[in-house]
Amino acid sequence: QVQLVESGGGLVQPGGSLRLSCEASGIVFDRALMNWYRQAPGNERELVASITKDNSTKYGDSVKGRVTVSRDNAKMTVYLQMNALKLEDTAVYYCHWKGVRDYWGRGTQVTVSS
């Protein structure tokens, strides 16, 4: 059974930092392309970052230069380090893996507010 469990969200002031984690189970993690998406109210879900099994990374235009995705295969965990957070980064952040279908975690809320 595939499970993706996000953690690390919270309330942070503009300019602050957060590190999100996604622990996976039920997949061959060290071969998996892992993704972070986010969805703000009224908006479509958008890709934030991806990391391949070889640690190649890709970032959404809105977060480039402020976000770093990484993985720890031994812990079956993918991380999203977010710095210089902006009000518009407020969203639910989801971990995603595409197997025979799309698998999503339940999400973790990130709220950037002063």
Coordinates of N, CA and C in Angstrom, one line a residue:
Q1 N 0.8 -1.2 0.0 CA 0.0 0.0 0.0 C 0.9 1.2 0.0
V2 N 0.6 2.1 -1.0 CA 1.4 3.3 -1.1 C 0.9 4.4 -0.1
Q3 N 1.8 4.9 0.6 CA 1.5 6.1 1.5 C 2.5 7.1 1.4
L4 N 2.0 8.4 1.3 CA 2.9 9.5 1.3 C 2.4 10.4 2.5
V5 N 3.3 10.7 3.4 CA 2.9 11.5 4.6 C 3.7 12.8 4.7
E6 N 3.1 13.9 4.5 CA 3.8 15.2 4.6 C 3.8 15.7 6.0
S7 N 4.8 16.5 6.4 CA 4.8 17.2 7.6 C 5.7 18.4 7.5
G8 N 5.6 19.3 8.5 CA 6.5 20.4 8.5 C 5.9 21.8 8.2
G9 N 4.6 21.7 7.8 CA 3.9 23.0 7.5 C 3.7 23.8 8.8
G10 N 3.2 25.0 8.6 CA 2.9 25.9 9.7 C 2.7 27.3 9.3
L11 N 2.7 28.2 10.3 CA 2.6 29.6 10.1 C 3.9 30.2 10.2
V12 N 4.3 31.0 9.2 CA 5.6 31.7 9.2 C 5.4 33.1 8.7
Q13 N 6.3 34.0 9.1 CA 6.2 35.4 8.6 C 6.9 35.5 7.3
P14 N 6.5 36.5 6.5 CA 7.2 36.7 5.2 C 8.7 36.9 5.5
G15 N 9.4 36.2 4.6 CA 10.9 36.2 4.7 C 11.4 35.0 5.5
G16 N 10.5 34.3 6.1 CA 10.9 33.1 6.9 C 11.2 31.9 6.1
S17 N 11.5 30.8 6.8 CA 11.8 29.5 6.2 C 11.0 28.4 6.8
L18 N 10.8 27.4 6.0 CA 10.2 26.1 6.5 C 10.8 25.0 5.8
R19 N 10.9 23.8 6.4 CA 11.3 22.6 5.7 C 10.2 21.6 5.8
L20 N 9.7 21.2 4.7 CA 8.7 20.2 4.6 C 9.3 18.8 4.4
S21 N 8.6 17.8 4.9 CA 9.1 16.4 4.7 C 8.0 15.6 4.2
C22 N 8.3 14.6 3.4 CA 7.3 13.6 2.9 C 8.0 12.3 3.0
E23 N 7.4 11.5 3.9 CA 7.9 10.1 4.1 C 7.0 9.2 3.3
A24 N 7.7 8.4 2.5 CA 7.0 7.4 1.6 C 7.1 6.0 2.1
S25 N 6.1 5.2 1.8 CA 6.1 3.8 2.0 C 5.4 3.1 0.9
G26 N 5.7 1.8 0.7 CA 5.0 1.0 -0.3 C 5.5 1.2 -1.7
I27 N 6.6 1.9 -1.9 CA 7.2 2.2 -3.2 C 8.7 1.9 -3.2
V28 N 9.3 1.7 -4.3 CA 10.7 1.5 -4.5 C 11.3 2.9 -4.5
F29 N 11.5 3.5 -3.3 CA 11.8 4.9 -3.2 C 13.0 5.3 -4.0
D30 N 14.1 4.5 -3.9 CA 15.3 5.0 -4.5 C 15.3 5.1 -6.0
R31 N 14.2 4.6 -6.6 CA 14.0 4.7 -8.1 C 12.9 5.7 -8.4
A32 N 12.3 6.3 -7.4 CA 11.1 7.1 -7.7 C 11.4 8.5 -8.0
L33 N 10.7 9.0 -9.0 CA 10.7 10.5 -9.2 C 9.6 11.0 -8.2
M34 N 10.1 11.9 -7.4 CA 9.2 12.5 -6.4 C 8.9 14.0 -6.7
N35 N 7.7 14.4 -6.4 CA 7.2 15.7 -6.7 C 6.6 16.4 -5.5
W36 N 6.8 17.7 -5.4 CA 6.0 18.5 -4.5 C 5.1 19.4 -5.4
Y37 N 3.8 19.5 -5.0 CA 2.9 20.4 -5.6 C 2.3 21.3 -4.5
R38 N 1.6 22.3 -4.9 CA 0.9 23.1 -3.9 C -0.4 23.6 -4.6
Q39 N -1.4 23.9 -3.7 CA -2.6 24.4 -4.2 C -3.1 25.5 -3.2
A40 N -3.3 26.7 -3.7 CA -3.9 27.7 -2.9 C -5.4 27.8 -3.2
P41 N -6.2 28.3 -2.3 CA -7.6 28.4 -2.5 C -7.9 29.2 -3.8
G42 N -8.8 28.5 -4.6 CA -9.2 29.1 -5.8 C -8.2 28.9 -7.0
N43 N -7.1 28.3 -6.7 CA -6.1 28.1 -7.7 C -6.0 26.6 -8.1
E44 N -5.4 26.4 -9.2 CA -5.1 25.0 -9.6 C -3.9 24.5 -8.9
R45 N -3.8 23.2 -8.8 CA -2.6 22.6 -8.2 C -1.4 22.9 -9.1
E46 N -0.3 23.3 -8.6 CA 0.9 23.6 -9.4 C 2.1 22.9 -8.9
L47 N 3.0 22.6 -9.8 CA 4.2 21.9 -9.5 C 5.2 22.9 -8.8
V48 N 5.7 22.5 -7.7 CA 6.7 23.3 -7.0 C 8.1 22.8 -7.3
A49 N 8.3 21.5 -7.2 CA 9.7 20.9 -7.4 C 9.6 19.4 -7.6
S50 N 10.6 18.9 -8.3 CA 10.7 17.5 -8.6 C 12.1 17.1 -8.4
I51 N 12.3 15.8 -8.0 CA 13.6 15.3 -7.9 C 13.6 13.9 -8.4
T52 N 14.6 13.6 -9.3 CA 14.7 12.2 -9.8 C 15.5 11.3 -8.9
K53 N 15.5 10.0 -9.3 CA 16.3 9.0 -8.6 C 17.8 9.4 -8.6
D54 N 18.2 10.1 -9.6 CA 19.6 10.6 -9.7 C 19.9 11.9 -9.2
N55 N 18.9 12.5 -8.4 CA 19.0 13.8 -7.8 C 19.0 14.9 -8.7
S56 N 18.5 14.7 -10.0 CA 18.2 15.9 -10.8 C 17.0 16.6 -10.3
T57 N 17.0 17.9 -10.4 CA 15.9 18.7 -9.8 C 15.3 19.6 -10.8
K58 N 14.0 19.9 -10.6 CA 13.3 20.9 -11.4 C 12.5 21.7 -10.5
Y59 N 12.3 23.0 -10.8 CA 11.5 23.9 -9.9 C 10.5 24.7 -10.7
G60 N 9.4 25.0 -10.1 CA 8.4 25.9 -10.7 C 9.0 27.3 -10.7
D61 N 8.6 28.1 -11.7 CA 9.1 29.4 -11.9 C 8.9 30.3 -10.7
S62 N 7.8 30.1 -10.0 CA 7.4 31.0 -8.9 C 8.3 30.8 -7.7
V63 N 9.0 29.7 -7.6 CA 9.8 29.4 -6.4 C 11.3 29.3 -6.7
K64 N 11.7 29.3 -7.9 CA 13.1 29.2 -8.3 C 14.0 30.1 -7.5
G65 N 15.1 29.6 -7.0 CA 16.0 30.4 -6.2 C 15.7 30.5 -4.7
R66 N 14.5 30.1 -4.4 CA 14.1 30.2 -3.0 C 13.8 28.8 -2.3
V67 N 13.8 27.8 -3.2 CA 13.3 26.5 -2.7 C 14.4 25.4 -3.2
T68 N 14.6 24.5 -2.3 CA 15.5 23.4 -2.6 C 14.8 22.0 -2.3
V69 N 14.8 21.1 -3.2 CA 14.3 19.8 -3.0 C 15.4 18.8 -2.8
S70 N 15.3 17.9 -1.9 CA 16.3 16.9 -1.7 C 15.7 15.6 -1.2
R71 N 16.5 14.6 -1.1 CA 15.9 13.3 -0.7 C 16.9 12.5 0.1
D72 N 16.4 11.7 1.0 CA 17.2 10.7 1.7 C 16.6 9.3 1.5
N73 N 17.3 8.6 0.6 CA 16.7 7.3 0.3 C 16.7 6.3 1.4
A74 N 17.6 6.4 2.3 CA 17.6 5.5 3.5 C 16.4 5.8 4.4
K75 N 15.9 7.0 4.4 CA 14.8 7.3 5.2 C 13.5 7.4 4.4
M76 N 13.6 7.1 3.1 CA 12.5 7.1 2.2 C 11.7 8.5 2.3
T77 N 12.5 9.5 2.4 CA 11.9 10.8 2.6 C 12.4 11.8 1.6
V78 N 11.5 12.7 1.2 CA 11.9 13.8 0.3 C 11.6 15.1 1.1
Y79 N 12.4 16.1 0.9 CA 12.3 17.3 1.6 C 12.1 18.5 0.7
L80 N 11.5 19.5 1.2 CA 11.4 20.8 0.5 C 11.8 21.9 1.4
Q81 N 13.0 22.5 1.2 CA 13.4 23.6 2.0 C 13.0 24.9 1.3
M82 N 12.2 25.7 2.0 CA 11.7 26.9 1.5 C 12.2 28.1 2.2
N83 N 12.8 29.0 1.6 CA 13.4 30.2 2.2 C 12.7 31.4 1.5
A84 N 12.9 32.6 2.2 CA 12.4 33.8 1.7 C 10.9 33.7 1.3
L85 N 10.2 33.1 2.2 CA 8.8 32.9 1.9 C 8.0 34.2 1.7
K86 N 7.0 34.1 0.8 CA 6.2 35.2 0.5 C 4.7 34.9 0.8
L87 N 3.9 36.0 0.9 CA 2.5 35.8 1.2 C 1.9 34.8 0.2
E88 N 2.3 34.9 -1.1 CA 1.7 34.1 -2.1 C 2.2 32.6 -2.1
D89 N 3.1 32.3 -1.2 CA 3.4 30.9 -1.0 C 2.4 30.1 -0.1
T90 N 1.5 30.9 0.4 CA 0.5 30.2 1.2 C -0.3 29.2 0.4
A91 N -0.4 28.0 0.9 CA -1.0 26.9 0.1 C -1.0 25.7 0.9
V92 N -1.7 24.7 0.5 CA -1.5 23.3 0.9 C -0.4 22.7 0.0
Y93 N 0.6 22.1 0.6 CA 1.7 21.5 -0.1 C 1.5 19.9 -0.1
Y94 N 1.6 19.4 -1.3 CA 1.3 17.9 -1.4 C 2.6 17.2 -2.0
C95 N 2.8 16.0 -1.5 CA 3.8 15.1 -2.0 C 3.1 14.3 -3.1
H96 N 3.8 14.0 -4.1 CA 3.2 13.2 -5.2 C 4.2 12.2 -5.8
W97 N 3.7 11.0 -6.2 CA 4.4 10.0 -6.9 C 3.5 9.4 -7.9
K98 N 4.0 9.3 -9.1 CA 3.2 8.6 -10.2 C 3.7 7.2 -10.3
G99 N 2.8 6.3 -9.9 CA 3.1 4.9 -10.1 C 2.1 4.4 -11.2
V100 N 1.4 3.4 -11.0 CA 0.4 2.9 -11.9 C -0.7 4.0 -12.0
R101 N -0.8 4.8 -11.0 CA -1.7 6.0 -11.0 C -1.0 7.1 -10.2
D102 N -1.6 8.2 -10.1 CA -1.1 9.3 -9.3 C -1.4 9.0 -7.8
Y103 N -0.3 9.1 -7.0 CA -0.5 9.0 -5.5 C -0.2 10.3 -4.9
W104 N -1.0 10.7 -4.0 CA -0.9 12.0 -3.3 C -0.9 11.8 -1.8
G105 N -0.2 12.6 -1.1 CA -0.3 12.7 0.4 C -1.5 13.5 0.7
R106 N -1.8 13.7 2.0 CA -3.0 14.5 2.4 C -2.6 16.0 2.4
G107 N -1.4 16.3 2.4 CA -1.0 17.7 2.3 C -0.6 18.3 3.7
T108 N 0.1 19.3 3.6 CA 0.5 20.1 4.8 C 0.3 21.6 4.5
Q109 N -0.4 22.3 5.4 CA -0.7 23.7 5.2 C 0.5 24.5 5.5
V110 N 0.8 25.4 4.6 CA 1.8 26.5 4.8 C 1.1 27.8 4.7
T111 N 1.2 28.6 5.8 CA 0.6 29.9 5.8 C 1.7 30.9 6.1
V112 N 1.8 31.9 5.1 CA 2.8 33.0 5.3 C 2.0 34.2 5.6
S113 N 2.2 34.7 6.7 CA 1.4 35.9 7.2 C 2.2 36.7 8.2
S114 N 2.0 38.0 8.2 CA 2.6 38.8 9.2 C 1.6 39.1 10.4

